Amino acid sequence: MTPSLEKLVNSFASLPGIGRKSAARLAYRVIEMSEDEVKTFVSSIVEAKKSVHLCSVCQAYSEDDVCSVCSNEHRSLDTIIVVEDNKALEAIEETHEYNGKYHVLHGVISPVDGIGPEQLKIKELLHRLDDNVNEVIIATNPSVEGEATAMYLGRLIKPFEKKVTRLAYGLPVGGTLEYADSVTLMKAIEGRTEV
Amino acid sequence: MTPSLEKLVNSFASLPGIGRKSAARLAYRVIEMSEDEVKTFVSSIVEAKKSVHLCSVCQAYSEDDVCSVCSNEHRSLDTIIVVEDNKALEAIEETHEYNGKYHVLHGVISPVDGIGPEQLKIKELLHRLDDNVNEVIIATNPSVEGEATAMYLGRLIKPFEKKVTRLAYGLPVGGTLEYADSVTLMKAIEGRTEV
């Protein structure tokens, strides 16, 4: 492999979820591209990096000072869903069932990785808890760190006298008890609802 | 998702083996990169595309006019292994067992995809069949197209009075008969050797 191909493979391999074999395949694809295709690819990277910033309100990725959700007057100010990252926000948006606002933390508290509350967008969240807000739904991932961050936020928001909730644990729709892990199954029993 | 993020996701998703979910993950990673990381990434793409060309002898990717294998005087001129692409060449090089030369076709004959012999580097292969060459090993992939291309090349090279061989079919080392598909198993029986 030539030196510049090697460098390109290293670049691709440093991206999440790309192993060396995939990185080599991507690098060869780049060499096979036309000059124009390479230009389009490169400019899409440069443009995205240049134009995408954090929404000054909810901290989601946005190309304007205020993102499309925050600036949408048809969305209720009543509820804020707090998520770890933009991927989670997109997943909730895709349900087309939520009409409130969001707040993106950009991570979770993780002492092992040296990430404390001050590195997350928590201060920005507290600033938003005005009279319009009635409920904060904490939708961090169902991991140890997500759970700890949810507990931490719960205590922090309490003095503001807002309802603080957490997403339900339970069986995934379409799943079977047979393949549910025992922690999930226990949570599903604990969280059982009347029929 | 913002327009420029959307464009970047489309760029990544157009690469081989990258679905939309992975493309979105890669796009978000780019946004999280520092300015310097983005610069390094982009320049590795531009540099590779700019400096990598085809070796004028074997048609492998090279940054010089003649690649490192072709210009290596310690490698035998006796044998040429013909491969579909650079990935196959790299795979053979990684065995560290082959000391001859290569020739890269850059594809296989595939009427369905509109690829005929004239689009492959076959003319360049025939030009290389001088007195130094004794054997041409055709190492196209064991697919219908790879097989057809091997047959085609075999007929084409015959008049040059060189030995033309094809890689052996058989059981993969470490495999079990139980999991071998029946075509491979049949080929392994046909190609049986005395012990």
XYZ file of C-alpha atoms in Angstrom:
390
model
C 0.000 0.000 0.000
C 1.350 3.433 -0.917
C 2.107 6.027 1.839
C -0.779 8.348 0.985
C -3.202 5.422 0.775
C -1.903 4.270 4.159
C -2.636 7.749 5.584
C -6.132 7.719 4.142
C -6.788 4.258 5.587
C -5.639 5.555 8.995
C -8.012 8.520 8.685
C -10.982 6.289 7.915
C -9.983 3.739 10.561
C -10.031 6.484 13.223
C -13.772 6.962 12.633
C -16.193 5.088 14.915
C -17.138 1.571 13.827
C -14.667 1.435 10.913
C -12.096 -1.373 11.124
C -8.940 -1.582 9.010
C -10.537 -3.796 6.335
C -13.464 -1.402 5.886
C -11.101 1.579 5.985
C -9.042 0.054 3.144
C -12.215 -0.551 1.124
C -13.265 3.082 1.623
C -9.795 4.357 0.701
C -9.793 2.372 -2.548
C -13.258 3.738 -3.288
C -11.903 7.292 -2.939
C -9.120 6.531 -5.444
C -11.712 5.158 -7.866
C -13.886 8.296 -7.553
C -13.826 10.952 -10.264
C -12.199 14.300 -9.427
C -15.696 15.783 -9.126
C -16.899 13.095 -6.753
C -13.862 13.688 -4.517
C -14.560 17.447 -4.573
C -18.184 16.890 -3.557
C -17.160 14.499 -0.784
C -14.504 16.827 0.614
C -16.699 19.915 0.412
C -19.527 18.110 2.220
C -17.103 17.473 5.096
C -15.720 21.007 5.157
C -19.173 22.614 4.791
C -20.777 20.538 7.539
C -17.924 21.257 9.942
C -18.086 24.977 9.097
C -21.829 25.520 9.250
C -22.985 23.242 12.069
C -22.883 24.758 15.562
C -24.829 24.276 18.775
C -28.285 25.845 19.082
C -27.918 28.614 21.653
C -31.064 27.378 23.425
C -31.163 23.558 23.410
C -27.548 22.866 22.341
C -28.624 20.577 19.486
C -26.691 20.795 16.215
C -27.985 23.688 14.147
C -26.882 25.898 11.276
C -28.734 28.890 12.701
C -28.264 30.499 16.079
C -31.522 28.876 17.208
C -32.457 25.429 15.850
C -35.643 24.566 13.953
C -37.268 22.892 16.985
C -36.552 25.793 19.359
C -37.707 28.389 16.826
C -40.885 26.466 15.960
C -43.768 28.293 17.670
C -46.097 25.345 17.204
C -44.054 23.229 19.589
C -45.050 23.267 23.220
C -42.789 24.970 25.776
C -44.391 22.793 28.440
C -41.982 19.848 28.232
C -38.241 19.424 27.708
C -36.794 16.016 26.832
C -33.168 15.800 27.916
C -30.984 13.578 25.701
C -27.314 12.571 25.634
C -26.690 13.445 22.016
C -28.216 14.475 18.712
C -28.680 10.849 17.637
C -31.155 10.343 20.499
C -32.972 13.554 19.555
C -33.306 12.358 15.946
C -34.630 8.983 17.133
C -37.378 10.686 19.158
C -38.195 13.094 16.315
C -38.636 10.093 14.036
C -41.528 8.816 16.177
C -43.440 11.989 15.095
C -45.250 11.765 18.455
C -43.486 14.425 20.522
C -44.377 18.070 20.218
C -42.266 19.622 22.982
C -38.696 20.858 23.195
C -35.332 19.149 23.718
C -32.077 19.712 25.524
C -28.861 17.997 24.414
C -26.301 17.283 27.161
C -23.502 16.214 24.766
C -22.491 13.283 26.925
C -23.183 11.721 30.304
C -21.420 11.912 33.646
C -18.679 9.272 33.534
C -15.928 9.491 36.175
C -14.040 6.652 34.421
C -13.731 8.779 31.273
C -13.075 11.912 33.329
C -16.394 13.497 32.350
C -17.983 15.508 35.164
C -21.234 17.547 35.179
C -19.357 20.750 34.312
C -18.408 19.291 30.893
C -22.063 18.731 29.988
C -24.639 21.328 28.931
C -26.351 21.197 32.346
C -25.998 24.879 33.269
C -27.729 25.712 29.971
C -30.579 23.354 30.893
C -31.135 24.966 34.310
C -31.258 28.416 32.678
C -34.206 27.233 30.600
C -36.402 26.136 33.512
C -38.716 29.161 33.494
C -42.467 29.294 34.225
C -43.386 27.850 30.814
C -41.784 24.513 31.634
C -43.840 22.004 33.578
C -42.034 18.739 32.972
C -38.492 17.590 32.273
C -38.294 14.086 30.779
C -34.824 12.651 31.250
C -34.097 10.405 28.275
C -30.447 9.499 28.786
C -29.584 5.976 27.628
C -30.457 3.002 29.873
C -26.794 2.522 30.843
C -25.055 2.893 34.206
C -23.802 6.367 33.221
C -27.157 7.365 31.722
C -28.879 6.282 34.916
C -26.425 8.134 37.177
C -26.766 11.281 35.061
C -30.570 11.023 35.293
C -30.384 10.747 39.106
C -27.995 13.702 39.266
C -30.230 15.868 37.057
C -33.300 14.837 39.056
C -31.782 16.165 42.286
C -30.576 19.328 40.542
C -33.971 20.144 39.014
C -36.001 19.387 42.184
C -35.629 22.931 43.663
C -37.179 24.356 40.482
C -40.413 22.525 41.375
C -40.852 20.890 37.979
C -42.125 17.391 37.332
C -39.059 15.259 36.502
C -39.634 11.918 34.773
C -37.552 9.153 33.214
C -38.360 7.001 30.141
C -39.999 3.667 30.983
C -37.993 0.457 31.060
C -39.627 -2.670 29.723
C -39.870 -5.196 26.953
C -39.183 -3.896 23.455
C -42.326 -4.080 21.305
C -42.228 -7.204 19.158
C -39.761 -8.878 21.507
C -40.335 -12.136 23.383
C -39.852 -12.884 27.085
C -37.599 -15.758 26.116
C -34.954 -13.433 24.689
C -35.284 -10.562 27.182
C -32.310 -10.219 29.529
C -33.185 -10.726 33.186
C -32.593 -7.091 34.220
C -34.989 -5.847 31.545
C -37.495 -8.522 32.510
C -37.292 -7.523 36.173
C -37.788 -3.852 35.194
C -40.785 -4.843 33.065
C -42.342 -6.664 36.047
C -41.628 -3.744 38.408
C -43.130 -1.284 35.950
C -46.222 -3.410 35.190
C -49.417 -1.509 34.428
C -53.078 -2.448 34.969
C -54.991 -3.710 31.967
C -30.920 17.080 10.786
C -29.506 20.278 9.270
C -29.038 20.572 5.464
C -25.231 20.401 5.527
C -25.320 17.422 7.906
C -27.786 15.775 5.544
C -25.376 16.316 2.637
C -22.500 14.854 4.623
C -24.599 11.816 5.567
C -25.407 11.322 1.871
C -21.698 11.510 1.022
C -20.790 8.852 3.575
C -23.785 6.695 2.653
C -22.607 6.603 -0.964
C -19.441 4.765 0.115
C -19.435 0.944 -0.076
C -20.792 -0.884 2.974
C -21.953 2.277 4.764
C -25.683 2.364 5.565
C -27.608 5.460 6.619
C -27.252 4.787 10.362
C -23.469 4.392 10.081
C -23.294 7.413 7.779
C -25.090 9.533 10.394
C -22.695 8.312 13.110
C -19.711 9.240 10.917
C -21.201 12.661 10.111
C -21.700 13.446 13.800
C -18.133 12.335 14.458
C -16.905 14.851 11.865
C -18.820 17.649 13.626
C -17.234 16.630 16.932
C -13.716 16.692 15.436
C -11.407 19.628 16.090
C -10.629 21.956 13.161
C -7.206 20.303 12.910
C -8.630 16.799 12.808
C -10.981 17.819 9.995
C -8.052 19.360 8.101
C -6.005 16.154 8.474
C -8.953 14.029 7.354
C -9.710 16.169 4.314
C -6.076 16.464 3.255
C -5.609 12.687 3.505
C -8.471 12.304 1.005
C -7.206 15.015 -1.353
C -3.584 13.831 -1.133
C -4.406 10.176 -1.770
C -6.581 11.054 -4.762
C -3.868 13.359 -6.121
C -0.823 11.126 -5.665
C -2.151 7.637 -6.335
C -2.066 6.529 -9.965
C -1.726 3.233 -11.784
C 1.721 1.641 -12.074
C 2.657 1.874 -15.757
C 3.712 -1.795 -15.719
C 1.318 -3.824 -13.553
C -1.524 -1.253 -13.195
C -1.530 -1.545 -9.375
C -2.017 1.653 -7.369
C 1.275 3.480 -7.035
C 2.591 6.948 -6.247
C 5.523 6.509 -8.603
C 5.431 5.750 -12.308
C 6.461 2.167 -11.505
C 5.241 0.534 -8.273
C 7.446 -0.916 -5.537
C 6.829 -4.523 -6.625
C 7.633 -3.888 -10.295
C 10.759 -1.875 -9.450
C 12.010 -4.456 -6.923
C 14.863 -6.329 -8.624
C 14.751 -9.094 -6.055
C 11.352 -10.210 -7.245
C 11.221 -12.860 -9.911
C 10.091 -11.946 -13.443
C 9.181 -15.604 -13.957
C 5.597 -15.447 -12.724
C 2.735 -12.954 -12.985
C -0.304 -13.294 -10.730
C -3.340 -11.672 -12.346
C -5.828 -10.182 -9.833
C -9.113 -8.300 -10.106
C -8.149 -5.419 -7.861
C -5.592 -4.017 -5.441
C -7.335 -5.616 -2.443
C -6.559 -9.072 -3.871
C -2.949 -8.040 -4.478
C -2.619 -6.871 -0.858
C -4.126 -10.139 0.399
C -1.516 -12.178 -1.509
C 1.315 -9.867 -0.388
C 0.231 -10.450 3.211
C 0.980 -14.170 2.895
C 4.688 -13.167 2.448
C 5.056 -16.310 0.339
C 4.994 -14.941 -3.192
C 8.078 -13.433 -4.788
C 6.913 -12.817 -8.348
C 5.071 -9.973 -10.064
C 1.395 -8.988 -10.353
C -1.021 -7.613 -12.873
C -4.200 -5.794 -11.795
C -7.171 -6.035 -14.193
C -9.334 -3.451 -12.363
C -12.472 -5.519 -12.674
C -13.792 -8.669 -14.318
C -15.740 -9.283 -17.479
C -19.399 -8.845 -16.594
C -21.883 -8.406 -19.463
C -24.682 -7.701 -16.939
C -22.789 -4.634 -15.687
C -21.712 -3.730 -19.232
C -18.055 -4.522 -18.553
C -16.269 -6.083 -21.512
C -12.605 -7.118 -21.920
C -11.687 -3.740 -23.448
C -12.491 -1.978 -20.149
C -9.996 -4.128 -18.242
C -6.186 -3.864 -18.254
C -5.832 -6.941 -20.486
C -3.930 -5.285 -23.366
C -1.337 -4.142 -20.787
C -1.027 -7.736 -19.520
C -0.385 -9.162 -22.997
C 2.313 -6.534 -23.597
C 4.191 -7.904 -20.585
C 4.380 -11.515 -21.774
C 8.019 -11.443 -22.901
C 10.647 -14.201 -22.663
C 11.175 -13.646 -18.920
C 7.662 -14.791 -18.079
C 7.070 -18.520 -17.746
C 3.793 -18.705 -15.869
C 0.647 -16.612 -15.518
C -1.405 -17.471 -12.419
C -4.963 -16.233 -12.819
C -6.227 -15.279 -9.379
C -9.578 -13.666 -10.146
C -12.207 -14.288 -7.459
C -14.027 -17.654 -7.404
C -17.237 -16.098 -8.762
C -19.051 -16.654 -12.051
C -17.482 -13.481 -13.494
C -14.047 -14.304 -12.073
C -14.259 -17.761 -13.601
C -15.376 -16.460 -17.007
C -12.588 -13.876 -17.012
C -10.045 -16.588 -16.154
C -11.258 -18.738 -19.059
C -11.124 -15.757 -21.422
C -7.581 -14.849 -20.347
C -6.494 -18.485 -20.601
C -7.519 -18.609 -24.271
C -5.918 -15.216 -24.942
C -2.575 -16.141 -23.386
C -2.361 -19.614 -25.010
C -0.682 -18.356 -28.247
C 2.130 -16.847 -26.132
C 3.089 -20.389 -25.072
C 3.150 -19.627 -21.349
C 1.946 -21.896 -18.575
C -1.455 -20.548 -17.441
C -2.783 -21.701 -14.067
C -5.709 -20.919 -11.783
C -5.777 -20.841 -7.960
C -6.916 -24.113 -6.374
C -10.462 -24.548 -5.126
C -10.974 -26.504 -1.928
C -11.791 -26.449 1.733
C -10.611 -23.368 3.636
C -7.940 -24.268 6.196
C -9.537 -24.656 9.615
C -12.963 -25.279 8.093
C -15.080 -28.390 8.541
C -16.764 -30.528 5.887
C -20.039 -30.041 7.726
C -20.136 -26.333 6.930
C -18.618 -26.435 3.437
C -21.102 -25.653 0.658
C -21.629 -28.493 -1.770
C -19.959 -26.794 -4.757
C -16.776 -26.205 -2.727
C -16.908 -29.754 -1.421
C -17.272 -31.137 -4.946
C -14.306 -29.003 -6.095
C -12.270 -30.261 -3.138
C -13.006 -33.869 -4.131
C -12.209 -33.192 -7.795
C -8.933 -31.512 -6.852
C -7.886 -34.193 -4.363
C -4.144 -34.834 -4.026
C -2.205 -37.965 -3.069
C -0.945 -38.170 0.501
